[in-house]
Amino acid sequence: GGPTSVTVVGLGPMGRATAVSLLRSGHPVTVWNRTAGRADDLLAGGATLAPTAAAAVAASELTILSLTDYQAMYDILGPVVESSRTSGVLAGKVLVNLSSDTPDASRDAAAWAARQGASFVTGGVMVPAPAVGGPGAYVFYSGPRVVFETHEPTLSLIGEPRYLGEDPGLAQLFYQAHLDVFLTALSSLLHATALVTAAGVPAADFLPGALNTLADIPAMIGDGRELARRLEAGEHPGDLSTARMMGATANHIVWTSAKAGIDTRLPKAVKAHYDEAVTAGRGTENWTVLYEMLKVRG
Ligand code: NDP
């Protein structure tokens, strides 16, 4: 047959972009949203509005959920399950949840879905709504491999799928870890901009160079494989960029920030990591020794 039918539940910016991408490729798309009005332009684009959430999941084997968090899924599907105890509306269905939440929430949801006879795949979309379905879009997935592979061609329309493994928590773990890098870098850019503007320097004189500093990080640490090997081996050879030297710099950033009257919480957190390494007697090792301070200590 032709393209398989897909249900999209949740029509925020991400769910809408997902539905548009599926419609563009000729998939029959059924949609449902708590606020029905958000479906209007999708209906003009060929989507079908399900009258109830139960009818939405009944319409397709594959349901993609794009909601604020996992609680929203229970708010929507909980009553559906309750009212269909005998008919088992979720039995044999595949739920792909692209909502953000914790890895544990994903694991609990997979177990919940299994009790309803449904398969559950966790996803984490790594681009904002305007980039969904376009070049450069990618999505982390975890859950049952056979189920993922069956629907991989359809899911590819959202972004390049990157399957991580059977553990349903993995996709959200990777999503959170990538956003850890992303959000911390964004805050550092704003903090540093506040530092120079407090001294009367226009932000435009600073930010282009600051972006170069971000872009220089790969040249410093490579593609990550060698750093990964060293972190896992606990090797932090101290010749250049020792924890003591970098920690002194972190301290200067705290004092300069305090003197400027701007927020000191972010540089203080960074300084604390270096202080801990120095106090542990590891100041002459490479800055990567901070990893030993940050990871679970066994
Ligand atoms: P929104 O928060 O804008 O969309 C929320 C959707 O969830 C709406 O359809 C809303 O319904 C529904 N919803 C929320 N709470 C409930 C509830 N209790 N019961 C029923 N429906 C509910 O999110 P986005 O579309 O921006 O994102 C969706 C997911 O994708 C989020 O988890 C987000 O973290 C993730 N994500 C977002 C990115 C982005 O750039 N926006 C990028 C990558 C991932 P209603 O319309 O009725 O309010």
Short mmCIF file of C-alpha atoms and ligand atoms in Angstrom, two decimals:
data_model
loop_
_atom_site.label_atom_id
_atom_site.label_comp_id
_atom_site.label_asym_id
_atom_site.label_seq_id
_atom_site.Cartn_x
_atom_site.Cartn_y
_atom_site.Cartn_z
CA GLY A 1 0.00 0.00 0.00
CA GLY A 2 0.86 3.68 0.10
CA PRO A 3 2.26 5.64 3.00
CA THR A 4 0.98 4.36 6.36
CA SER A 5 -1.48 6.41 8.37
CA VAL A 6 -0.15 8.22 11.42
CA THR A 7 -1.84 9.87 14.38
CA VAL A 8 -0.31 12.96 15.95
CA VAL A 9 -1.47 13.86 19.47
CA GLY A 10 -0.37 17.28 20.69
CA LEU A 11 -0.31 20.25 18.32
CA GLY A 12 2.16 22.65 19.88
CA PRO A 13 4.85 24.00 17.54
CA MET A 14 6.61 20.60 17.45
CA GLY A 15 3.52 18.44 16.91
CA ARG A 16 2.28 20.78 14.19
CA ALA A 17 5.64 20.72 12.40
CA THR A 18 5.64 16.91 12.65
CA ALA A 19 2.13 16.67 11.19
CA VAL A 20 3.06 19.05 8.34
CA SER A 21 6.12 16.97 7.49
CA LEU A 22 4.09 13.74 7.40
CA LEU A 23 1.33 15.30 5.29
CA ARG A 24 3.93 16.64 2.83
CA SER A 25 5.12 13.07 2.24
CA GLY A 26 1.62 11.81 1.58
CA HIS A 27 0.88 10.05 4.87
CA PRO A 28 -2.75 10.10 5.95
CA VAL A 29 -2.56 12.03 9.23
CA THR A 30 -5.12 12.02 12.04
CA VAL A 31 -4.66 14.71 14.69
CA TRP A 32 -6.02 15.41 18.14
CA ASN A 33 -5.25 18.25 20.52
CA ARG A 34 -6.74 19.33 23.85
CA THR A 35 -7.39 22.71 22.26
CA ALA A 36 -9.04 21.66 19.00
CA GLY A 37 -8.63 25.05 17.27
CA ARG A 38 -4.90 24.48 16.89
CA ALA A 39 -5.64 21.85 14.22
CA ASP A 40 -7.41 24.23 11.79
CA ASP A 41 -4.61 24.87 9.29
CA LEU A 42 -3.56 21.20 9.43
CA LEU A 43 -7.09 20.23 8.43
CA ALA A 44 -6.81 22.62 5.49
CA GLY A 45 -3.60 20.77 4.65
CA GLY A 46 -5.36 17.42 4.52
CA ALA A 47 -5.24 16.13 8.11
CA THR A 48 -8.27 14.54 9.75
CA LEU A 49 -9.39 15.76 13.16
CA ALA A 50 -10.36 12.93 15.48
CA PRO A 51 -13.41 13.75 17.62
CA THR A 52 -11.85 12.20 20.73
CA ALA A 53 -8.41 11.09 21.89
CA ALA A 54 -9.69 7.50 21.79
CA ALA A 55 -10.71 7.87 18.15
CA ALA A 56 -7.31 9.42 17.40
CA VAL A 57 -5.31 6.45 18.67
CA ALA A 58 -7.78 4.02 17.11
CA ALA A 59 -7.25 5.61 13.68
CA SER A 60 -3.63 4.50 13.15
CA GLU A 61 -1.26 1.79 14.28
CA LEU A 62 1.35 4.51 14.97
CA THR A 63 0.61 7.42 17.31
CA ILE A 64 3.18 10.17 17.77
CA LEU A 65 2.80 12.18 20.98
CA SER A 66 4.23 15.70 21.15
CA LEU A 67 3.27 17.17 24.51
CA THR A 68 4.79 19.38 27.20
CA ASP A 69 5.73 16.41 29.36
CA TYR A 70 4.77 12.80 30.07
CA GLN A 71 2.04 13.77 32.55
CA ALA A 72 0.13 15.23 29.61
CA MET A 73 0.16 11.79 27.97
CA TYR A 74 -1.40 10.23 31.07
CA ASP A 75 -3.92 13.09 31.26
CA ILE A 76 -4.96 12.32 27.68
CA LEU A 77 -4.62 8.53 27.44
CA GLY A 78 -5.45 7.61 31.05
CA PRO A 79 -9.19 8.28 30.65
CA VAL A 80 -9.10 6.58 27.22
CA VAL A 81 -7.71 3.41 28.78
CA GLU A 82 -10.19 3.57 31.66
CA SER A 83 -13.18 3.89 29.33
CA SER A 84 -12.00 1.10 27.03
CA ARG A 85 -11.04 -1.58 29.57
CA THR A 86 -12.78 -4.26 27.56
CA SER A 87 -12.06 -3.05 24.04
CA GLY A 88 -8.39 -2.34 24.80
CA VAL A 89 -7.99 0.65 22.51
CA LEU A 90 -4.20 0.69 22.96
CA ALA A 91 -3.69 -3.04 22.38
CA GLY A 92 -1.34 -3.64 19.46
CA LYS A 93 -0.66 0.08 19.03
CA VAL A 94 2.72 1.79 18.80
CA LEU A 95 3.21 4.96 20.82
CA VAL A 96 6.18 7.17 19.96
CA ASN A 97 6.49 9.86 22.62
CA LEU A 98 8.56 12.85 21.49
CA SER A 99 7.78 14.86 24.64
CA SER A 100 10.57 15.92 26.95
CA ASP A 101 10.83 14.37 30.41
CA THR A 102 13.23 12.42 32.59
CA PRO A 103 14.67 9.01 31.60
CA ASP A 104 12.75 7.46 34.52
CA ALA A 105 9.49 8.94 33.25
CA SER A 106 10.20 7.25 29.90
CA ARG A 107 10.89 3.90 31.57
CA ASP A 108 7.69 4.14 33.66
CA ALA A 109 5.72 5.06 30.54
CA ALA A 110 7.09 2.08 28.61
CA ALA A 111 5.94 -0.21 31.45
CA TRP A 112 2.55 1.54 31.52
CA ALA A 113 2.16 1.12 27.77
CA ALA A 114 3.13 -2.56 28.01
CA ARG A 115 0.31 -3.09 30.52
CA GLN A 116 -2.08 -1.71 27.88
CA GLY A 117 -0.63 -4.06 25.26
CA ALA A 118 1.07 -1.20 23.41
CA SER A 119 4.68 -0.78 22.26
CA PHE A 120 6.46 2.34 23.40
CA VAL A 121 9.32 4.19 21.72
CA THR A 122 10.91 7.23 23.35
CA GLY A 123 12.16 10.11 21.24
CA GLY A 124 14.00 13.37 21.78
CA VAL A 125 13.87 15.85 18.92
CA MET A 126 17.10 17.81 18.74
CA VAL A 127 16.00 20.79 16.64
CA PRO A 128 13.38 23.54 17.10
CA ALA A 129 10.03 23.38 15.30
CA PRO A 130 11.00 25.37 12.15
CA ALA A 131 13.82 22.86 11.47
CA VAL A 132 11.65 19.73 11.86
CA GLY A 133 11.72 17.64 8.69
CA GLY A 134 14.52 19.71 7.20
CA PRO A 135 18.22 19.11 6.63
CA GLY A 136 20.18 18.81 9.85
CA ALA A 137 17.20 17.67 11.90
CA TYR A 138 17.88 14.58 14.03
CA VAL A 139 16.01 12.70 16.72
CA PHE A 140 17.25 10.33 19.41
CA TYR A 141 15.18 7.16 19.88
CA SER A 142 15.21 4.29 22.34
CA GLY A 143 12.96 1.34 23.00
CA PRO A 144 12.23 -1.96 21.25
CA ARG A 145 14.48 -2.14 18.17
CA VAL A 146 12.08 -4.11 15.97
CA VAL A 147 9.29 -1.62 16.60
CA PHE A 148 11.62 1.30 15.94
CA GLU A 149 12.90 -0.25 12.70
CA THR A 150 9.37 -0.97 11.48
CA HIS A 151 8.49 2.72 11.74
CA GLU A 152 11.91 4.16 10.94
CA PRO A 153 10.97 5.26 7.38
CA THR A 154 8.03 7.25 8.75
CA LEU A 155 10.03 8.68 11.67
CA SER A 156 12.77 9.74 9.23
CA LEU A 157 10.37 12.44 8.00
CA ILE A 158 10.76 14.26 11.34
CA GLY A 159 14.54 14.16 11.25
CA GLU A 160 17.38 11.67 10.89
CA PRO A 161 16.66 8.97 13.47
CA ARG A 162 19.49 8.02 15.84
CA TYR A 163 18.60 4.80 17.63
CA LEU A 164 20.38 4.41 20.97
CA GLY A 165 19.21 1.07 22.34
CA GLU A 166 16.42 -0.87 24.01
CA ASP A 167 16.42 1.00 27.36
CA PRO A 168 13.49 3.44 26.99
CA GLY A 169 15.36 5.99 29.15
CA LEU A 170 18.26 6.43 26.73
CA ALA A 171 16.66 8.90 24.33
CA GLN A 172 15.75 11.32 27.13
CA LEU A 173 19.16 10.79 28.75
CA PHE A 174 20.85 11.89 25.51
CA TYR A 175 18.36 14.70 25.04
CA GLN A 176 19.05 16.04 28.55
CA ALA A 177 22.81 15.59 28.20
CA HIS A 178 22.92 17.51 24.91
CA LEU A 179 20.80 20.27 26.39
CA ASP A 180 23.12 20.32 29.42
CA VAL A 181 25.93 21.33 27.05
CA PHE A 182 23.67 23.67 25.10
CA LEU A 183 21.99 25.51 28.00
CA THR A 184 25.21 25.93 29.97
CA ALA A 185 26.96 27.37 26.91
CA LEU A 186 24.06 29.75 26.27
CA SER A 187 24.12 30.99 29.89
CA SER A 188 27.89 31.48 29.71
CA LEU A 189 27.50 33.61 26.57
CA LEU A 190 24.97 35.85 28.31
CA HIS A 191 26.98 36.05 31.52
CA ALA A 192 30.13 37.02 29.64
CA THR A 193 28.21 39.62 27.64
CA ALA A 194 26.92 41.11 30.90
CA LEU A 195 30.53 41.26 32.12
CA VAL A 196 31.78 43.33 29.19
CA THR A 197 28.72 45.55 28.89
CA ALA A 198 29.02 46.35 32.62
CA ALA A 199 32.43 47.79 31.73
CA GLY A 200 30.85 49.93 29.01
CA VAL A 201 31.97 47.72 26.11
CA PRO A 202 29.28 47.29 23.44
CA ALA A 203 28.04 43.70 23.17
CA ALA A 204 28.75 43.78 19.44
CA ASP A 205 32.46 44.29 20.14
CA PHE A 206 32.48 41.08 22.14
CA LEU A 207 29.97 38.50 20.91
CA PRO A 208 31.44 37.63 17.49
CA GLY A 209 34.78 36.81 19.14
CA ALA A 210 33.04 34.91 21.93
CA LEU A 211 31.40 32.70 19.31
CA ASN A 212 34.86 31.99 17.93
CA THR A 213 35.86 30.78 21.40
CA LEU A 214 32.98 28.32 21.34
CA ALA A 215 33.94 27.22 17.83
CA ASP A 216 37.57 26.72 18.92
CA ILE A 217 36.64 24.05 21.48
CA PRO A 218 36.64 21.17 18.93
CA ALA A 219 40.13 22.18 17.77
CA MET A 220 41.25 21.97 21.39
CA ILE A 221 39.67 18.64 22.30
CA GLY A 222 39.24 16.93 18.92
CA ASP A 223 36.16 14.96 17.94
CA GLY A 224 35.60 13.75 21.50
CA ARG A 225 36.89 10.20 21.08
CA GLU A 226 40.30 10.83 22.63
CA LEU A 227 38.76 12.86 25.46
CA ALA A 228 36.25 10.04 26.02
CA ARG A 229 39.07 7.49 26.20
CA ARG A 230 41.01 9.59 28.70
CA LEU A 231 37.97 10.33 30.89
CA GLU A 232 37.04 6.65 31.04
CA ALA A 233 40.64 5.65 31.75
CA GLY A 234 40.98 8.33 34.44
CA GLU A 235 44.01 9.80 32.65
CA HIS A 236 44.53 13.53 33.19
CA PRO A 237 48.18 14.17 32.27
CA GLY A 238 49.06 17.62 33.55
CA ASP A 239 51.30 19.57 31.31
CA LEU A 240 49.23 22.28 29.69
CA SER A 241 45.96 23.64 31.05
CA THR A 242 46.28 22.28 34.58
CA ALA A 243 43.39 22.42 37.02
CA ARG A 244 45.35 24.90 39.16
CA MET A 245 45.95 27.31 36.28
CA MET A 246 42.38 27.06 34.96
CA GLY A 247 41.04 27.36 38.53
CA ALA A 248 42.98 30.59 39.05
CA THR A 249 41.31 31.94 35.92
CA ALA A 250 37.90 30.78 37.17
CA ASN A 251 38.61 32.72 40.38
CA HIS A 252 39.49 35.86 38.40
CA ILE A 253 36.17 35.59 36.55
CA VAL A 254 34.29 35.43 39.86
CA TRP A 255 36.09 38.51 41.21
CA THR A 256 35.73 40.48 37.99
CA SER A 257 32.02 39.64 37.94
CA ALA A 258 31.59 40.66 41.59
CA LYS A 259 33.46 43.92 40.98
CA ALA A 260 31.24 44.63 37.99
CA GLY A 261 28.18 44.06 40.15
CA ILE A 262 26.84 41.29 37.93
CA ASP A 263 25.65 37.83 38.87
CA THR A 264 28.39 35.51 40.19
CA ARG A 265 26.50 32.22 40.52
CA LEU A 266 27.60 30.65 37.24
CA PRO A 267 31.36 31.42 37.57
CA LYS A 268 31.21 30.42 41.25
CA ALA A 269 29.85 27.02 40.28
CA VAL A 270 32.69 26.57 37.78
CA LYS A 271 35.27 27.80 40.30
CA ALA A 272 33.93 25.33 42.87
CA HIS A 273 34.77 22.41 40.57
CA TYR A 274 38.37 23.59 40.20
CA ASP A 275 38.70 24.33 43.94
CA GLU A 276 37.59 20.81 44.68
CA ALA A 277 40.21 19.34 42.37
CA VAL A 278 42.97 21.48 43.90
CA THR A 279 41.82 20.60 47.45
CA ALA A 280 41.91 16.93 46.45
CA GLY A 281 45.58 17.42 45.60
CA ARG A 282 44.99 17.15 41.86
CA GLY A 283 45.74 20.73 40.83
CA THR A 284 48.77 19.75 38.75
CA GLU A 285 46.69 17.41 36.59
CA ASN A 286 44.94 18.46 33.37
CA TRP A 287 41.65 20.40 33.65
CA THR A 288 39.85 17.20 32.65
CA VAL A 289 40.42 16.00 36.24
CA LEU A 290 37.23 17.96 37.03
CA TYR A 291 35.44 14.92 35.65
CA GLU A 292 36.56 13.01 38.74
CA MET A 293 34.90 15.70 40.89
CA LEU A 294 31.67 15.69 38.90
CA LYS A 295 31.00 12.02 38.34
CA VAL A 296 29.48 9.59 40.79
CA ARG A 297 32.13 8.86 43.35
CA GLY A 298 32.38 5.19 44.06
P1 NDP B 1 4.23 22.95 23.81
O1 NDP B 1 4.42 22.93 25.26
O2 NDP B 1 4.03 24.23 23.11
O3 NDP B 1 3.04 21.99 23.31
C1 NDP B 1 2.31 21.48 24.24
C2 NDP B 1 1.28 20.51 23.69
O4 NDP B 1 0.99 19.69 24.79
C3 NDP B 1 0.01 21.21 23.25
O5 NDP B 1 -0.60 20.41 22.27
C4 NDP B 1 -0.80 21.18 24.55
O6 NDP B 1 -2.17 21.22 24.34
C5 NDP B 1 -0.40 19.83 25.07
N1 NDP B 1 -0.58 19.67 26.51
C6 NDP B 1 0.20 20.14 27.50
N2 NDP B 1 -0.26 19.77 28.69
C7 NDP B 1 -1.38 19.02 28.46
C8 NDP B 1 -2.29 18.33 29.27
N3 NDP B 1 -2.14 18.30 30.62
N4 NDP B 1 -3.28 17.68 28.68
C9 NDP B 1 -3.42 17.67 27.34
N5 NDP B 1 -2.57 18.30 26.51
C10 NDP B 1 -1.57 18.96 27.06
O7 NDP B 1 5.45 22.14 23.28
P2 NDP B 1 6.21 22.09 21.87
O8 NDP B 1 5.31 21.75 20.77
O9 NDP B 1 7.10 23.28 21.75
O10 NDP B 1 7.15 20.86 22.22
C11 NDP B 1 6.63 19.57 22.45
C12 NDP B 1 7.70 18.74 23.13
O11 NDP B 1 8.88 18.71 22.31
C13 NDP B 1 8.11 19.28 24.48
O12 NDP B 1 8.31 18.23 25.36
C14 NDP B 1 9.42 19.98 24.19
O13 NDP B 1 10.28 19.95 25.32
C15 NDP B 1 9.99 19.15 23.06
N6 NDP B 1 10.85 19.91 22.18
C16 NDP B 1 10.57 21.18 21.84
C17 NDP B 1 11.40 21.90 21.00
C18 NDP B 1 11.05 23.30 20.62
O14 NDP B 1 11.93 23.99 20.09
N7 NDP B 1 9.83 23.76 20.83
C19 NDP B 1 12.61 21.31 20.45
C20 NDP B 1 12.79 19.94 20.80
C21 NDP B 1 11.95 19.28 21.64
P3 NDP B 1 -2.94 22.64 24.20
O15 NDP B 1 -2.68 23.12 22.78
O16 NDP B 1 -4.34 22.31 24.47
O17 NDP B 1 -2.32 23.56 25.23
#
